[in-house]
Coordinates of C-alpha atoms and ligand atoms in Angstrom, one line a residue:
X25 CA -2.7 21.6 -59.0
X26 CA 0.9 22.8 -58.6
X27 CA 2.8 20.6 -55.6
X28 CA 3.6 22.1 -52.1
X29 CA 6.9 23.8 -52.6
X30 CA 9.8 22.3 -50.4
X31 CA 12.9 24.6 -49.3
X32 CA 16.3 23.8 -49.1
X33 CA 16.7 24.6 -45.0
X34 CA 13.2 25.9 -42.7
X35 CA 13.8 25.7 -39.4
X36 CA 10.4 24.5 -37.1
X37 CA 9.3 25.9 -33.9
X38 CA 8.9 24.4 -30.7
X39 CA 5.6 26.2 -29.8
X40 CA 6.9 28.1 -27.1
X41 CA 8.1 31.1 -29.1
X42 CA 4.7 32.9 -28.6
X43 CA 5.1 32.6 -24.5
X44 CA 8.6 35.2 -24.7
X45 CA 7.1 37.3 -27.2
X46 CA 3.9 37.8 -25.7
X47 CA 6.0 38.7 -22.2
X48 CA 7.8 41.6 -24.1
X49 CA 4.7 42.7 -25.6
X50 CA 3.0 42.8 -21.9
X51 CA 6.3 44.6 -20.5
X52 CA 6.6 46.9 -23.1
X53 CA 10.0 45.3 -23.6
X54 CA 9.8 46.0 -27.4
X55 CA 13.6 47.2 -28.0
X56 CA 17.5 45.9 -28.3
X57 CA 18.5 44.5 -25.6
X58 CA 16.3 43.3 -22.6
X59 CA 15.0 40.0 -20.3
X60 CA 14.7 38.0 -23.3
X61 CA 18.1 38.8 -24.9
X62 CA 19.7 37.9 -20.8
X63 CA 17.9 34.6 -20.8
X64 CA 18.6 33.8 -24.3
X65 CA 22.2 34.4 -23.6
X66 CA 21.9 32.2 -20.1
X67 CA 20.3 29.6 -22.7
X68 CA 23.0 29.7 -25.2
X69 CA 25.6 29.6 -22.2
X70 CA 23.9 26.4 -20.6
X71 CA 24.5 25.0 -23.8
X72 CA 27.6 25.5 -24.4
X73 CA 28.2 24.1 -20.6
X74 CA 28.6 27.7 -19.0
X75 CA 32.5 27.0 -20.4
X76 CA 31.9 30.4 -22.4
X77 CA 30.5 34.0 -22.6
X78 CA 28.1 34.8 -25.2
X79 CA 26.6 38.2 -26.6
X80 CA 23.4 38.0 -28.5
X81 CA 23.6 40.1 -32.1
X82 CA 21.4 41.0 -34.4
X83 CA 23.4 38.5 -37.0
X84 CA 25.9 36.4 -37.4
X85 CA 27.6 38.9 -39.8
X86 CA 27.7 41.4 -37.0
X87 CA 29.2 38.7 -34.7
X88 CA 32.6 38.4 -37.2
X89 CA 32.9 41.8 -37.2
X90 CA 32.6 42.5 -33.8
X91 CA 35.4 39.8 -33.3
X92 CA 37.5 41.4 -36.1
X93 CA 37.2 44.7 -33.9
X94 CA 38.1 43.4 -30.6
X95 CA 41.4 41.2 -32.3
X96 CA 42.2 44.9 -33.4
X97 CA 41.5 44.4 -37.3
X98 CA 42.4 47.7 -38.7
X99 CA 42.6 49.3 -42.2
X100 CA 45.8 47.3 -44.5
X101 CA 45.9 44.4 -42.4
X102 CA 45.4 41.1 -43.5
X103 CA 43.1 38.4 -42.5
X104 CA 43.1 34.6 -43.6
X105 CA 39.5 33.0 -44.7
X106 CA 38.1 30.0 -46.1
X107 CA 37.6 30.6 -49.6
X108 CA 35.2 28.1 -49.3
X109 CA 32.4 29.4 -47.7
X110 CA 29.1 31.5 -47.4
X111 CA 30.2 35.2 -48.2
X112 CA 29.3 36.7 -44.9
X113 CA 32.4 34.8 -43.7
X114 CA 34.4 37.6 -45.6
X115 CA 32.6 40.6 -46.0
X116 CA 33.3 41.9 -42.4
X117 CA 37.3 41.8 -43.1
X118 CA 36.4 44.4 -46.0
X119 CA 34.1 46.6 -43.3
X120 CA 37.6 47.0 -41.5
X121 CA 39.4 47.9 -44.3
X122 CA 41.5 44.7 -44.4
X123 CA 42.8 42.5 -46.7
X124 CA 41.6 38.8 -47.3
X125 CA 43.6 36.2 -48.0
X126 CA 41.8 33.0 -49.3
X127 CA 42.7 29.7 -48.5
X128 CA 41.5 26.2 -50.4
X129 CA 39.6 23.6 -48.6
X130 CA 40.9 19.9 -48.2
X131 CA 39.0 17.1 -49.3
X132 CA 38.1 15.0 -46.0
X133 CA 35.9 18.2 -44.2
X134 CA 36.4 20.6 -47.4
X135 CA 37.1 23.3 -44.9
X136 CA 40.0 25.1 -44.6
X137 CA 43.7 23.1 -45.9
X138 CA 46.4 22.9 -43.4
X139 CA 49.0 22.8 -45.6
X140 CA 48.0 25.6 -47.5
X141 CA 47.2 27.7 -44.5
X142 CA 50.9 27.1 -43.2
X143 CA 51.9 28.4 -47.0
X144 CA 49.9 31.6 -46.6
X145 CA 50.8 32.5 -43.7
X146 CA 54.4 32.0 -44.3
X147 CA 54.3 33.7 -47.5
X148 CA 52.5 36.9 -46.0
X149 CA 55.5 36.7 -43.4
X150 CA 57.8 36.8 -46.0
X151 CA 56.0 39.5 -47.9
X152 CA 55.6 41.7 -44.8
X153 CA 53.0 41.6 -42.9
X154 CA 51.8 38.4 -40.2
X155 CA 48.0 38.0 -40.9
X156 CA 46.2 39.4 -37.8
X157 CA 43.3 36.4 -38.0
X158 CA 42.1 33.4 -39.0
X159 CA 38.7 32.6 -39.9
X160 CA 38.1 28.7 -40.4
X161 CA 34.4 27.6 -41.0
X162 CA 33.0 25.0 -40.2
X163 CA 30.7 24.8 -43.5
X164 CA 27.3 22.6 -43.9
X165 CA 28.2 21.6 -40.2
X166 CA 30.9 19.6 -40.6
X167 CA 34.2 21.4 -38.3
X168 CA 37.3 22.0 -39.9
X169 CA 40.4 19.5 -39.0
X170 CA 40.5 21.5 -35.4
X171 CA 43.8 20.3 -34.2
X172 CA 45.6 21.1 -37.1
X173 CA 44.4 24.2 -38.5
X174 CA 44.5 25.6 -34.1
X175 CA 48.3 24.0 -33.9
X176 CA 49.2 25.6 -36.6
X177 CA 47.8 29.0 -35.8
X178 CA 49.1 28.5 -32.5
X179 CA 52.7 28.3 -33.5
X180 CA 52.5 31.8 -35.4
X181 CA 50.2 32.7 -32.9
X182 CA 47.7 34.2 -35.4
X183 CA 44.1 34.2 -33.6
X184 CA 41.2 31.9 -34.9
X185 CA 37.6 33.3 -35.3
X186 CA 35.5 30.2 -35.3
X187 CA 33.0 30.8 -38.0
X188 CA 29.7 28.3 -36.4
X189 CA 27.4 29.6 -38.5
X190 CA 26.1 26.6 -39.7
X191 CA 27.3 24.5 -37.1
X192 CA 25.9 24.9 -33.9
X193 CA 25.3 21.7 -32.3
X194 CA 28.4 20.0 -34.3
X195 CA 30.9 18.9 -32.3
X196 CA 35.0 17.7 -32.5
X197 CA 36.2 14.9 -30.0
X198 CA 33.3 16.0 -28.0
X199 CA 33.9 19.5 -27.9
X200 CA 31.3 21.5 -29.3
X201 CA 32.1 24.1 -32.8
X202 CA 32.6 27.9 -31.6
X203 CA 34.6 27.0 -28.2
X204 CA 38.2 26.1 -29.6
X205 CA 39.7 29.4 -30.0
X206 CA 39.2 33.3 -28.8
X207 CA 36.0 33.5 -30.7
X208 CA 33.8 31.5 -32.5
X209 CA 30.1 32.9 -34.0
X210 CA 26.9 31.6 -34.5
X211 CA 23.7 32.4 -36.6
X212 CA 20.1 32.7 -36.0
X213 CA 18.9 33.7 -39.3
X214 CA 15.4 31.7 -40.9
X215 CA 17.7 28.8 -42.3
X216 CA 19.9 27.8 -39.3
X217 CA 19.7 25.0 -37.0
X218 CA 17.6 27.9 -35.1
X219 CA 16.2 30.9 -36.0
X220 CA 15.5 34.6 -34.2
X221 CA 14.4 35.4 -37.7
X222 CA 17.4 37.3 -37.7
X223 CA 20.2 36.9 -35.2
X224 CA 23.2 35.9 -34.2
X225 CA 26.0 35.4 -31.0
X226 CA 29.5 36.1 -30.5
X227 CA 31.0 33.1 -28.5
X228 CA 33.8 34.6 -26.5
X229 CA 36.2 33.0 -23.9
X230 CA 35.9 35.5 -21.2
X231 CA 33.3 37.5 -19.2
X232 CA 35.2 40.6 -20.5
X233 CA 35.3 39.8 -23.7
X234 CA 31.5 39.5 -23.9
X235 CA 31.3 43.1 -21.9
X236 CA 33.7 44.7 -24.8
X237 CA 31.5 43.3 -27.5
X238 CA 28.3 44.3 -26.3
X239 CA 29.4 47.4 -25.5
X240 CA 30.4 48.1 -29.3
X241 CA 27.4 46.2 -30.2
X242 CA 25.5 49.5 -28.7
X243 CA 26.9 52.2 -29.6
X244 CA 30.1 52.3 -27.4
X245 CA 28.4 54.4 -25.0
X246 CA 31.1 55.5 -22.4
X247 CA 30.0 55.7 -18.7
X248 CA 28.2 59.1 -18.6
X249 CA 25.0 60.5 -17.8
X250 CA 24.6 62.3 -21.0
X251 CA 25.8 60.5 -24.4
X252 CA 29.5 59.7 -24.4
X253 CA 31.8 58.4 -27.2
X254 CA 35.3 57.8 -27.2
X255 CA 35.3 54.7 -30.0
X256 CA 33.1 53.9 -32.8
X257 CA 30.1 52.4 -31.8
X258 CA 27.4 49.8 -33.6
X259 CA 23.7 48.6 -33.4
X260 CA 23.9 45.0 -33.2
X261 CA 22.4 44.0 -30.3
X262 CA 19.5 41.8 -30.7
X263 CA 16.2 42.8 -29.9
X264 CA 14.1 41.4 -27.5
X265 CA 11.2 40.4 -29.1
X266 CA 13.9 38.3 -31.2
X267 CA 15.3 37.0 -28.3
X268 CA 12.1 35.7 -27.3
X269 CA 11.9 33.5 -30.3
X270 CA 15.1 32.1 -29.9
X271 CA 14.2 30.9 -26.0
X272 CA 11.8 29.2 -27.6
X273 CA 13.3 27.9 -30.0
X274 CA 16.1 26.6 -27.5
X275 CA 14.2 24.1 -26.4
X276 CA 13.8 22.1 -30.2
X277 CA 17.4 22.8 -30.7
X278 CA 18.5 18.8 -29.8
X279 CA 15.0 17.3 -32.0
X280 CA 16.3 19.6 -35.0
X281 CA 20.2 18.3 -34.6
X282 CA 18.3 14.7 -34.3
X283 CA 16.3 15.4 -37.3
X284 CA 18.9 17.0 -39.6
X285 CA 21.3 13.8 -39.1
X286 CA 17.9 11.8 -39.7
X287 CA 18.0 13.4 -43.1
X288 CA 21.0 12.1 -43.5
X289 CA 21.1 9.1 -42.7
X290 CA 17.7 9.1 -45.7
X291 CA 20.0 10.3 -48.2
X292 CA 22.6 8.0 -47.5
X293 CA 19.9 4.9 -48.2
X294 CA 18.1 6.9 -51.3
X295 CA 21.9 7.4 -53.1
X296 CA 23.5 4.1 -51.8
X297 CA 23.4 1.8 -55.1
X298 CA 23.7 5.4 -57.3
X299 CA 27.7 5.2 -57.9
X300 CA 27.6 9.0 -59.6
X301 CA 26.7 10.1 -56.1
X302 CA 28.9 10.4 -53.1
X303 CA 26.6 11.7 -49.9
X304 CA 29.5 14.2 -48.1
X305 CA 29.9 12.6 -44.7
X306 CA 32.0 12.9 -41.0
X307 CA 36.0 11.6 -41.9
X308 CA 35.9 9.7 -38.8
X309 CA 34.3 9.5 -35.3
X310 CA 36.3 12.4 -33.8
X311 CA 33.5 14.5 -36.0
X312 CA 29.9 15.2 -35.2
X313 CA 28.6 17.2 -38.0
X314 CA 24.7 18.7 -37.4
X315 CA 24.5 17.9 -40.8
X316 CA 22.9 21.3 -41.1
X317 CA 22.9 21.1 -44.9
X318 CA 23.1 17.4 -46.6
X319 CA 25.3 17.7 -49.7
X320 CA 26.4 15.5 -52.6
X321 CA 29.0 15.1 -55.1
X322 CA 27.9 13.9 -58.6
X323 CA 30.2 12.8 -61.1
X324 CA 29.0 13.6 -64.3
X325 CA 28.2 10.5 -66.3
X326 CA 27.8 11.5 -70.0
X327 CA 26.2 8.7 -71.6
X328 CA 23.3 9.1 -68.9
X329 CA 23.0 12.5 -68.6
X330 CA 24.2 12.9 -65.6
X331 CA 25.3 16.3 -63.8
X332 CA 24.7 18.2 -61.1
X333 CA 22.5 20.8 -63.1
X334 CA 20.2 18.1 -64.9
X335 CA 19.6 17.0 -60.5
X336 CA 18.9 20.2 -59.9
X337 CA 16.5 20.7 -62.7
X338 CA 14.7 17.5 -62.3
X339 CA 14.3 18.7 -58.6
X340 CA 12.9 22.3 -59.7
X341 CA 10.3 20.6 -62.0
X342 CA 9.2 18.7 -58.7
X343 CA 9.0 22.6 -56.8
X344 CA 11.9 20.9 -54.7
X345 CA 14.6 23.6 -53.8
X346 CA 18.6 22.4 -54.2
X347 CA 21.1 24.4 -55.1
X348 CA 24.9 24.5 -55.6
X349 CA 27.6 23.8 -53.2
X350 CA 28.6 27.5 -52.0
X351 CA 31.0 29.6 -54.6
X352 CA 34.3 29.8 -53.7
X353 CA 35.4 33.6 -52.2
X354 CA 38.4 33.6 -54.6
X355 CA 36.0 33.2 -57.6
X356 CA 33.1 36.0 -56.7
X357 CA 33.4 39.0 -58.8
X358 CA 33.6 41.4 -55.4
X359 CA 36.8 39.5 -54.5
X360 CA 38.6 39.3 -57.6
X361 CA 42.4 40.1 -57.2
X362 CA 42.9 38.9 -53.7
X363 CA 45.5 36.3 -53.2
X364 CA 44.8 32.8 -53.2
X365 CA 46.5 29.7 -51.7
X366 CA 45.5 26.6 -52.8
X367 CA 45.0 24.1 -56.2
X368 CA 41.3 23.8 -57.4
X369 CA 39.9 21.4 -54.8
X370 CA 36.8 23.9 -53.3
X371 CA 36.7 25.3 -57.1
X372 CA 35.8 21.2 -58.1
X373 CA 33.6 21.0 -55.0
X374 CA 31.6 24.0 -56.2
X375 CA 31.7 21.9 -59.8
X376 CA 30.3 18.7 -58.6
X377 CA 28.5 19.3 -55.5
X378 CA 24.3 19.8 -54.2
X379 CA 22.9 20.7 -51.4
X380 CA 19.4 19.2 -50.6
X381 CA 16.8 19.9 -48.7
X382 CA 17.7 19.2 -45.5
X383 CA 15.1 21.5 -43.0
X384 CA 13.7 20.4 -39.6
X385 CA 9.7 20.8 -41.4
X386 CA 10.4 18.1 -43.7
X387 CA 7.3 15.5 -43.2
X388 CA 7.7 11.9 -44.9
X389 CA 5.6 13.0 -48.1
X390 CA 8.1 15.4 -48.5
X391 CA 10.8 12.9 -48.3
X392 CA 8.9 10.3 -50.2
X393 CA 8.5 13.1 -52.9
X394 CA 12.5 13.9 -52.3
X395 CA 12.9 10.2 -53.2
X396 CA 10.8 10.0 -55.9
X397 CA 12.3 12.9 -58.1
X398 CA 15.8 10.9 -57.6
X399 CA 14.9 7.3 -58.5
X400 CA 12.9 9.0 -61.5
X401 CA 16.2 11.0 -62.4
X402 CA 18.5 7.9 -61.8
X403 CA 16.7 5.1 -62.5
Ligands
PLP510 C1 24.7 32.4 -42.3 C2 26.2 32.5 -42.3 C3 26.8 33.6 -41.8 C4 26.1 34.9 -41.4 O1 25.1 34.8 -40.5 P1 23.9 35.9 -40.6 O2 23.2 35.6 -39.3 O3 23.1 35.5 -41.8 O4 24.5 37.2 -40.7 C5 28.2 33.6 -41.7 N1 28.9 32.5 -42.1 C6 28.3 31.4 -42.6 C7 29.2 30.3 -43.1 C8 26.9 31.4 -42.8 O5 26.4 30.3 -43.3

């Protein structure tokens, strides 16, 4: 009998899901926008301490470019990324037209360097043009070094776009990821902290901010009794039957934080006497990471056979899902040719690292299996 399989990152629901969906159905409410997508955005906002202005999207991909739009990201211009990253990170500067200019992690958060941000951007100065954004991730949940990478971007006053994908929840010196600059962005897809199924939110710093956005984000209907257009318009509102699953799943949002760091905190006891294995962790106690993903470094050990693809393998035989750290932007085919500021250090990450399963589902037979497959690998 082949085992249960287990996946890198499910999200589990609260239950109350079925309640908001089940409303919309009653109401006929079954289209973009609607009481769902208003309460999910009060939600969201209570969250964040009512200290922003949110508009729910239909993804998080959607939400970058919509904040690429409204920083006036046009055709030729250039905007700064993490080359380290997932690739919807870039793909909306190419949707413009623009662009990207990759930057290398550093090792401590292995987001975005400071000192080779402050390179780029003053070698883009000297080349011409002064990039027109900055998008700094905060990847696997940990947030980038925030007061250097925002001073910095502050002195050539260069906008930041907060990419929260995987870190809603994660927090710097108490402030939560997605509130330190203009705009930050967060995902609802299957594998987030929470899921819509599909989804996403633009975190903006003003009431009209949020307005602007969602009135791209339908269509950029002008005020008109008929159909007006003066701009381009897009369909990424989210709808409201997806709403309605993220209210629910609003209220397991603290339990899954809880129970990703829970994770852990297990790898860090099932890898503490393996020496090829370094379990990525916060730099110091100014970071709260939501651990969304937990990821390791493994140093390959030849006379043992021991690399980051034989772990992965052994895992597979076991039907338990890992998979490599993220492929740096700089070194995918579709962004070949694009300049690059940095050394190797998100290239060796990609070399050494693994993510494991880290999802809110996880029971303890999966994590006694999880355990298992690693003594048997190591030991
Ligand atoms: C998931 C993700 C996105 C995109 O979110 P979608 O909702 O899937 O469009 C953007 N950036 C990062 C780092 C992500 O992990």
């Amino acid at each position: 009998m082949s085992k249960k399989r287990i996946s890198l990152s499910v999200t589990q629901q609260s239950g109350f899901e079925e309640k908001y969906i089940q409303k919309a159905l009653k109401d006929s409410w079954i289209t973009s926008g609607g009481p769902n997508v208003n309460e999910f955005e009060n939600k969201l906002e209570d969250y964040f301490n009512n200290k922003v202005s949110i508009a729910a999207l239909n993804s998080g991909t959607a939400a970058i470019h919509l904040a690429l739009i409204l920083l006036g990201v046009k055709s030729g211009d250039e905007v700064i990324c993490q080359s380290m990253t997932f690739s919807a990170s870039a793909n909306p500067i190419l949707y413009q037209g623009a662009i990207p200019i990759f930057v290398d992690s550093e090792p401590d958060t292995w987001n975005i360097c400071p000192e080779f941000l402050e390179v780029a951007i003053k070698d883009r100065i000297a080349k011409g043009k002064k990039p027109k954004a900055i998008i700094a991730v905060s990847l696997y949940g940990m947030p980038y070094k925030i007061n250097e990478i925002h001073a910095i971007a502050d002195r050539y006053e260069i906008p930041i776009v907060e990419d929260s994908a995987e870190a809603q929840g994660s927090s710097y010196k108490g402030r939560k990821c997605g509130t330190f600059g203009l705009f930050g962005i967060l995902s609802f897809n299957g594998n987030k902290m929470i899921t819509t199924s599909s989804g996403g939110a633009l975190i903006a710093n003003s009431n009209r901010l949020k307005d602007k956005a969602i009135f791209y984000a339908t269509q950029s209907r002008d005020d008109a009794i008929h159909y007006e257009h003066s701009e381009v318009g897009y369909n990424y509102r989210m709808s409201n039957i997806c709403a309605g699953i993220g209210c629910g799943q609003m209220e397991i949002l603290d339990k899954n934080i809880t129970f990703r760091r829970e994770m852990h905190d297990f790898y860090k006891r099932v890898f503490e006497d393996i020496n090829e294995v370094t379990v990525f962790e916060e730099p110091s106690d100014d970071y709260f990471s939501n651990y969304w993903l937990s990821t390791i470094l493994i140093d390959n050990n030849n006379d043992k056979k021991i690399d980051k693809e034989s772990l992965r393998l052994v895992f597979e035989r076991e039907n338990i899902e890992s998979r490599p750290l993220w492929k740096p932007m700089h070194l995918q085919p579709l962004f070949f040719g694009y300049p690059f500021y940095g050394e190797k250090i998100a290239e060796s990450l990609f070399e050494k690292g693994l993510c494991l399963p880290s999802g809110s589902n996880l029971t303890n037979d999966d994590k006694n299996r999880i355990k298992g497959a690693i003594e048997a690998f190591f030991y």
